[in-house]
């Protein structure tokens, strides 16, 4: 039975195809780069139907073709996608619709081939014969595809379900490795029975070829060694890539870089595997950029190169002294490390933690250490870091994955032994994404950091030669396991003399240069530097002092900009007040006078030491105690302990028995917005309460610090140097300290020990004997009096967030 129904006729642009034959009911994708082909695609996409005629080129290697170089029979297809690639190449994907034969191929005025084509309508014959041939063909196709192995399981399943003879032939030939001429002959044949016969002959021939190939491959595989096999495959792959027009230059470039990079053996093998994967991929594949990004990161890191350390200890000391005044503990520790390294030639770098108030030079000394050792310097700020992945990186499976900040810093250093500063380690926080402090445990453990594993690299990286330096204002917020891995070096605040020397040697030259001035333009005497330090700054470090000097230099710069011939400016107290206004901080002698119900304590904060005024008031009531001033639990317990001691020893202290039951007691620590905690205000609380109960005035020119027990003993405290500096700063020259802190007095600067008298005490009775200078008044009941005055140390000026009356020491 024949079907002579007339098919469709269309005028369509032609896409010449090299090395392929397009069939109906199949998808075909290819790249086009010839101008005439690009124009044909452009013309088809402009049409609403997006139809083209795909004709196979007779000679694959020929570039400049004529209509005679194309087969007359082709496949009408619809363009699904057309994507522009680099180099003027376009990637086109089409869906075959039906077979068609051209009447005549012309060169269109648009510069592309076009032709009027007629649809080839299949001529059907005996249905029984067609089904017999179809079943035989299906059986042979299974054998061919199992030997070939080039078709996916999904495509084989779809092919098995196909029952239409012509559609089956088209789909099968599209997925098989068959000669181009045979495919073209099957495409042009109108009679279905003839197509099936041609297809069966082709299958038998391909089956024999597949068997012979398998036999040859098995024999050859046994006779060639591994290196010959790899060479053969690479050459074959290059030939295939060249034939397909694919570019392997990027993979070759990575291979060359790998040759010059001294990588560990296992990592080198891993990178070679990644490069081989890269060769087999299209640049448009999503995994392609993942592999190139990984190789870029690995090759950018240094795995063996290290800088040479300074050999001379004297030269190292000289550089450290040039950059910083004081800081002897740090300088000695660095010299110790360099000396041991020089003697042993190999040692694990220490993990140092510089703890101290802001502005004392923690960060800048780390830079000086790198310069003194002759190493690279890397700084990483940990303030606000709350994602553990920022330390250890992300796995490559995530989009936009990158190494962690430690590996990123090592890439910046370009050496395996830099000085690595982890700034503000006490400001780390944690959330649902993990704890960064826990991720730092491996990096900051000398026993483990030789195999630090970043999630992105997926290979251990040696950090054992890195000199890690961390900085912190307080140890309280650093987790104990992390703190245990670091060597703590404490930096105290500067004395007035040290600040003056630092300003003269470092700050003034720096600010003069920053504002376009020289030493000839402005001169500062030591006396005026002391005036600036005492009157306009109140801090443990020198950061505000530098800003103040910079402000003066800017005022002088304005004068020189207006009058270049102006003589040098000799900065004195009068000019300082003209530039900056009246001093912000002054010592009022009236505040140092004895007061009833008020005592001066000393506290330690993250920004240095400070004075702490404690007030107590007594009034008629029921024996209740009220504590205000945003006190922490420990400080509240200290206040209760002090009151309990006073009640237990009321008779010895000359207090009436009804004072505690017939009156209420209110204890307040001013600056109520600032949190306060710690046990070392115990004796201060006891003195203030006793003063309010007895009506005796407490000396205002003496400060105190110490923890009180129920038995009246005074226990040691921490942060003595910072507290002593705070007392000296506000004009107090006598300080009561626990006897257990006498060993700490030896570490105080000589200027402080010369100006301040320290009274070591063991019991609170000794404290009372020192602070109650005036004779007791006969009236012990509460009376009206002016509120006690406070020492001028506002929290807003100190820039602190909280006050601790003690400093934890491990």
PDB file of N, CA and C in Angstrom, residues 51-111:
ATOM      1  N   UNK A  51      12.357  28.283  11.413  1.00  0.00           N
ATOM      2  CA  UNK A  51      12.674  27.056  10.694  1.00  0.00           C
ATOM      3  C   UNK A  51      13.911  27.226   9.828  1.00  0.00           C
ATOM      4  N   UNK A  52      14.706  26.158   9.743  1.00  0.00           N
ATOM      5  CA  UNK A  52      15.880  26.118   8.860  1.00  0.00           C
ATOM      6  C   UNK A  52      15.932  24.746   8.214  1.00  0.00           C
ATOM      7  N   UNK A  53      16.696  24.661   7.127  1.00  0.00           N
ATOM      8  CA  UNK A  53      16.968  23.372   6.491  1.00  0.00           C
ATOM      9  C   UNK A  53      18.423  23.025   6.784  1.00  0.00           C
ATOM     10  N   UNK A  54      18.642  21.898   7.450  1.00  0.00           N
ATOM     11  CA  UNK A  54      19.998  21.466   7.791  1.00  0.00           C
ATOM     12  C   UNK A  54      20.447  20.445   6.755  1.00  0.00           C
ATOM     13  N   UNK A  55      21.458  20.812   5.976  1.00  0.00           N
ATOM     14  CA  UNK A  55      22.013  19.932   4.943  1.00  0.00           C
ATOM     15  C   UNK A  55      23.452  19.588   5.302  1.00  0.00           C
ATOM     16  N   UNK A  56      23.802  18.330   5.150  1.00  0.00           N
ATOM     17  CA  UNK A  56      25.153  17.884   5.491  1.00  0.00           C
ATOM     18  C   UNK A  56      26.120  18.232   4.372  1.00  0.00           C
ATOM     19  N   UNK A  57      27.320  18.633   4.760  1.00  0.00           N
ATOM     20  CA  UNK A  57      28.367  18.999   3.810  1.00  0.00           C
ATOM     21  C   UNK A  57      29.059  17.731   3.321  1.00  0.00           C
ATOM     22  N   UNK A  58      29.284  17.613   2.003  1.00  0.00           N
ATOM     23  CA  UNK A  58      29.879  16.407   1.433  1.00  0.00           C
ATOM     24  C   UNK A  58      31.322  16.235   1.871  1.00  0.00           C
ATOM     25  N   UNK A  59      32.092  17.314   1.835  1.00  0.00           N
ATOM     26  CA  UNK A  59      33.500  17.276   2.240  1.00  0.00           C
ATOM     27  C   UNK A  59      33.609  18.046   3.569  1.00  0.00           C
ATOM     28  N   UNK A  60      33.923  17.342   4.634  1.00  0.00           N
ATOM     29  CA  UNK A  60      33.894  17.945   5.977  1.00  0.00           C
ATOM     30  C   UNK A  60      34.925  19.044   6.131  1.00  0.00           C
ATOM     31  N   UNK A  61      36.137  18.863   5.562  1.00  0.00           N
ATOM     32  CA  UNK A  61      37.235  19.798   5.805  1.00  0.00           C
ATOM     33  C   UNK A  61      37.117  21.097   5.016  1.00  0.00           C
ATOM     34  N   UNK A  62      36.222  21.172   4.077  1.00  0.00           N
ATOM     35  CA  UNK A  62      36.152  22.337   3.200  1.00  0.00           C
ATOM     36  C   UNK A  62      35.436  23.486   3.897  1.00  0.00           C
ATOM     37  N   UNK A  63      36.059  24.697   3.863  1.00  0.00           N
ATOM     38  CA  UNK A  63      35.471  25.875   4.505  1.00  0.00           C
ATOM     39  C   UNK A  63      34.641  26.707   3.526  1.00  0.00           C
ATOM     40  N   UNK A  64      35.240  27.066   2.401  1.00  0.00           N
ATOM     41  CA  UNK A  64      34.530  27.869   1.387  1.00  0.00           C
ATOM     42  C   UNK A  64      33.742  26.922   0.485  1.00  0.00           C
ATOM     43  N   UNK A  65      32.456  26.864   0.687  1.00  0.00           N
ATOM     44  CA  UNK A  65      31.631  25.891  -0.027  1.00  0.00           C
ATOM     45  C   UNK A  65      30.701  26.596  -1.000  1.00  0.00           C
ATOM     46  N   UNK A  66      30.222  25.800  -1.944  1.00  0.00           N
ATOM     47  CA  UNK A  66      29.235  26.248  -2.930  1.00  0.00           C
ATOM     48  C   UNK A  66      28.001  25.362  -2.770  1.00  0.00           C
ATOM     49  N   UNK A  67      26.872  25.692  -3.427  1.00  0.00           N
ATOM     50  CA  UNK A  67      25.675  24.838  -3.321  1.00  0.00           C
ATOM     51  C   UNK A  67      25.926  23.390  -3.717  1.00  0.00           C
ATOM     52  N   UNK A  68      26.892  23.160  -4.644  1.00  0.00           N
ATOM     53  CA  UNK A  68      27.172  21.801  -5.088  1.00  0.00           C
ATOM     54  C   UNK A  68      27.853  20.964  -3.999  1.00  0.00           C
ATOM     55  N   UNK A  69      28.398  21.618  -2.963  1.00  0.00           N
ATOM     56  CA  UNK A  69      29.091  20.892  -1.890  1.00  0.00           C
ATOM     57  C   UNK A  69      28.129  20.358  -0.836  1.00  0.00           C
ATOM     58  N   UNK A  70      26.822  20.575  -0.998  1.00  0.00           N
ATOM     59  CA  UNK A  70      25.834  20.126  -0.023  1.00  0.00           C
ATOM     60  C   UNK A  70      24.975  19.024  -0.624  1.00  0.00           C
ATOM     61  N   UNK A  71      24.565  18.079   0.235  1.00  0.00           N
ATOM     62  CA  UNK A  71      23.618  17.062  -0.197  1.00  0.00           C
ATOM     63  C   UNK A  71      22.272  17.720  -0.447  1.00  0.00           C
ATOM     64  N   UNK A  72      21.527  17.172  -1.443  1.00  0.00           N
ATOM     65  CA  UNK A  72      20.241  17.764  -1.800  1.00  0.00           C
ATOM     66  C   UNK A  72      19.166  17.498  -0.735  1.00  0.00           C
ATOM     67  N   UNK A  73      19.334  16.388  -0.016  1.00  0.00           N
ATOM     68  CA  UNK A  73      18.328  16.016   0.986  1.00  0.00           C
ATOM     69  C   UNK A  73      18.826  16.433   2.367  1.00  0.00           C
ATOM     70  N   UNK A  74      17.914  17.027   3.117  1.00  0.00           N
ATOM     71  CA  UNK A  74      18.275  17.459   4.467  1.00  0.00           C
ATOM     72  C   UNK A  74      17.109  17.296   5.425  1.00  0.00           C
ATOM     73  N   UNK A  75      17.202  17.963   6.552  1.00  0.00           N
ATOM     74  CA  UNK A  75      16.162  17.866   7.583  1.00  0.00           C
ATOM     75  C   UNK A  75      15.702  19.269   7.945  1.00  0.00           C
ATOM     76  N   UNK A  76      14.394  19.483   7.860  1.00  0.00           N
ATOM     77  CA  UNK A  76      13.833  20.751   8.314  1.00  0.00           C
ATOM     78  C   UNK A  76      13.749  20.718   9.842  1.00  0.00           C
ATOM     79  N   UNK A  77      14.333  21.724  10.438  1.00  0.00           N
ATOM     80  CA  UNK A  77      14.399  21.742  11.905  1.00  0.00           C
ATOM     81  C   UNK A  77      13.994  23.104  12.434  1.00  0.00           C
ATOM     82  N   UNK A  78      13.607  23.122  13.688  1.00  0.00           N
ATOM     83  CA  UNK A  78      13.226  24.359  14.362  1.00  0.00           C
ATOM     84  C   UNK A  78      14.304  24.724  15.388  1.00  0.00           C
ATOM     85  N   UNK A  79      14.787  25.962  15.313  1.00  0.00           N
ATOM     86  CA  UNK A  79      15.828  26.406  16.247  1.00  0.00           C
ATOM     87  C   UNK A  79      15.201  26.614  17.628  1.00  0.00           C
ATOM     88  N   UNK A  80      15.741  25.902  18.608  1.00  0.00           N
ATOM     89  CA  UNK A  80      15.265  26.041  19.980  1.00  0.00           C
ATOM     90  C   UNK A  80      16.057  27.106  20.742  1.00  0.00           C
ATOM     91  N   UNK A  81      17.372  27.017  20.651  1.00  0.00           N
ATOM     92  CA  UNK A  81      18.236  28.004  21.331  1.00  0.00           C
ATOM     93  C   UNK A  81      19.401  28.380  20.426  1.00  0.00           C
ATOM     94  N   UNK A  82      19.863  29.610  20.584  1.00  0.00           N
ATOM     95  CA  UNK A  82      21.055  30.094  19.870  1.00  0.00           C
ATOM     96  C   UNK A  82      21.811  31.003  20.825  1.00  0.00           C
ATOM     97  N   UNK A  83      22.919  30.481  21.359  1.00  0.00           N
ATOM     98  CA  UNK A  83      23.689  31.216  22.384  1.00  0.00           C
ATOM     99  C   UNK A  83      25.020  31.677  21.819  1.00  0.00           C
ATOM    100  N   UNK A  84      25.330  32.933  22.083  1.00  0.00           N
ATOM    101  CA  UNK A  84      26.595  33.512  21.600  1.00  0.00           C
ATOM    102  C   UNK A  84      27.729  33.106  22.535  1.00  0.00           C
ATOM    103  N   UNK A  85      28.824  32.558  21.969  1.00  0.00           N
ATOM    104  CA  UNK A  85      30.015  32.188  22.733  1.00  0.00           C
ATOM    105  C   UNK A  85      31.151  33.147  22.416  1.00  0.00           C
ATOM    106  N   UNK A  86      32.280  32.933  23.069  1.00  0.00           N
ATOM    107  CA  UNK A  86      33.446  33.788  22.837  1.00  0.00           C
ATOM    108  C   UNK A  86      34.015  33.535  21.442  1.00  0.00           C
ATOM    109  N   UNK A  87      34.636  34.567  20.875  1.00  0.00           N
ATOM    110  CA  UNK A  87      35.291  34.443  19.573  1.00  0.00           C
ATOM    111  C   UNK A  87      34.349  34.460  18.402  1.00  0.00           C
ATOM    112  N   UNK A  88      33.148  34.999  18.581  1.00  0.00           N
ATOM    113  CA  UNK A  88      32.207  35.093  17.466  1.00  0.00           C
ATOM    114  C   UNK A  88      31.530  33.787  17.109  1.00  0.00           C
ATOM    115  N   UNK A  89      31.632  32.778  17.955  1.00  0.00           N
ATOM    116  CA  UNK A  89      31.024  31.468  17.709  1.00  0.00           C
ATOM    117  C   UNK A  89      29.654  31.424  18.376  1.00  0.00           C
ATOM    118  N   UNK A  90      28.728  30.699  17.756  1.00  0.00           N
ATOM    119  CA  UNK A  90      27.373  30.587  18.294  1.00  0.00           C
ATOM    120  C   UNK A  90      27.026  29.116  18.488  1.00  0.00           C
ATOM    121  N   UNK A  91      26.439  28.809  19.636  1.00  0.00           N
ATOM    122  CA  UNK A  91      25.993  27.453  19.949  1.00  0.00           C
ATOM    123  C   UNK A  91      24.501  27.364  19.638  1.00  0.00           C
ATOM    124  N   UNK A  92      24.125  26.430  18.726  1.00  0.00           N
ATOM    125  CA  UNK A  92      22.756  26.321  18.241  1.00  0.00           C
ATOM    126  C   UNK A  92      22.218  24.936  18.589  1.00  0.00           C
ATOM    127  N   UNK A  93      20.993  24.886  19.073  1.00  0.00           N
ATOM    128  CA  UNK A  93      20.304  23.622  19.348  1.00  0.00           C
ATOM    129  C   UNK A  93      19.009  23.600  18.537  1.00  0.00           C
ATOM    130  N   UNK A  94      18.797  22.517  17.759  1.00  0.00           N
ATOM    131  CA  UNK A  94      17.629  22.423  16.870  1.00  0.00           C
ATOM    132  C   UNK A  94      16.886  21.116  17.120  1.00  0.00           C
ATOM    133  N   UNK A  95      15.604  21.140  16.774  1.00  0.00           N
ATOM    134  CA  UNK A  95      14.764  19.940  16.851  1.00  0.00           C
ATOM    135  C   UNK A  95      14.314  19.568  15.433  1.00  0.00           C
ATOM    136  N   UNK A  96      14.704  18.353  15.001  1.00  0.00           N
ATOM    137  CA  UNK A  96      14.346  17.905  13.659  1.00  0.00           C
ATOM    138  C   UNK A  96      12.845  17.677  13.529  1.00  0.00           C
ATOM    139  N   UNK A  97      12.252  18.134  12.387  1.00  0.00           N
ATOM    140  CA  UNK A  97      10.801  18.017  12.184  1.00  0.00           C
ATOM    141  C   UNK A  97      10.459  16.989  11.101  1.00  0.00           C
ATOM    142  N   UNK A  98      11.009  17.169   9.909  1.00  0.00           N
ATOM    143  CA  UNK A  98      10.714  16.228   8.823  1.00  0.00           C
ATOM    144  C   UNK A  98      11.822  16.319   7.784  1.00  0.00           C
ATOM    145  N   UNK A  99      11.904  15.249   6.940  1.00  0.00           N
ATOM    146  CA  UNK A  99      12.895  15.213   5.869  1.00  0.00           C
ATOM    147  C   UNK A  99      12.407  16.067   4.692  1.00  0.00           C
ATOM    148  N   UNK A 100      13.331  16.638   3.957  1.00  0.00           N
ATOM    149  CA  UNK A 100      12.953  17.493   2.820  1.00  0.00           C
ATOM    150  C   UNK A 100      14.039  17.436   1.758  1.00  0.00           C
ATOM    151  N   UNK A 101      13.607  17.646   0.511  1.00  0.00           N
ATOM    152  CA  UNK A 101      14.547  17.659  -0.609  1.00  0.00           C
ATOM    153  C   UNK A 101      14.483  19.012  -1.286  1.00  0.00           C
ATOM    154  N   UNK A 102      15.661  19.541  -1.591  1.00  0.00           N
ATOM    155  CA  UNK A 102      15.724  20.875  -2.192  1.00  0.00           C
ATOM    156  C   UNK A 102      15.457  20.790  -3.693  1.00  0.00           C
ATOM    157  N   UNK A 103      14.826  21.830  -4.190  1.00  0.00           N
ATOM    158  CA  UNK A 103      14.668  21.952  -5.649  1.00  0.00           C
ATOM    159  C   UNK A 103      15.938  22.536  -6.259  1.00  0.00           C
ATOM    160  N   UNK A 104      16.375  23.621  -5.651  1.00  0.00           N
ATOM    161  CA  UNK A 104      17.613  24.277  -6.110  1.00  0.00           C
ATOM    162  C   UNK A 104      18.139  25.156  -4.980  1.00  0.00           C
ATOM    163  N   UNK A 105      19.445  25.037  -4.726  1.00  0.00           N
ATOM    164  CA  UNK A 105      20.065  25.833  -3.658  1.00  0.00           C
ATOM    165  C   UNK A 105      20.611  27.118  -4.249  1.00  0.00           C
ATOM    166  N   UNK A 106      20.212  28.246  -3.675  1.00  0.00           N
ATOM    167  CA  UNK A 106      20.650  29.554  -4.158  1.00  0.00           C
ATOM    168  C   UNK A 106      21.432  30.276  -3.053  1.00  0.00           C
ATOM    169  N   UNK A 107      22.199  31.254  -3.493  1.00  0.00           N
ATOM    170  CA  UNK A 107      22.883  32.146  -2.557  1.00  0.00           C
ATOM    171  C   UNK A 107      22.018  33.385  -2.392  1.00  0.00           C
ATOM    172  N   UNK A 108      21.436  33.556  -1.231  1.00  0.00           N
ATOM    173  CA  UNK A 108      20.536  34.677  -0.978  1.00  0.00           C
ATOM    174  C   UNK A 108      21.319  35.988  -0.960  1.00  0.00           C
ATOM    175  N   UNK A 109      20.613  37.083  -1.222  1.00  0.00           N
ATOM    176  CA  UNK A 109      21.276  38.393  -1.195  1.00  0.00           C
ATOM    177  C   UNK A 109      21.752  38.767   0.217  1.00  0.00           C
ATOM    178  N   UNK A 110      21.232  38.058   1.220  1.00  0.00           N
ATOM    179  CA  UNK A 110      21.690  38.283   2.586  1.00  0.00           C
ATOM    180  C   UNK A 110      23.023  37.626   2.880  1.00  0.00           C
ATOM    181  N   UNK A 111      23.575  36.859   1.929  1.00  0.00           N
ATOM    182  CA  UNK A 111      24.879  36.242   2.118  1.00  0.00           C
ATOM    183  C   UNK A 111      24.814  34.837   2.646  1.00  0.00           C
TER     184      UNK A 111
END
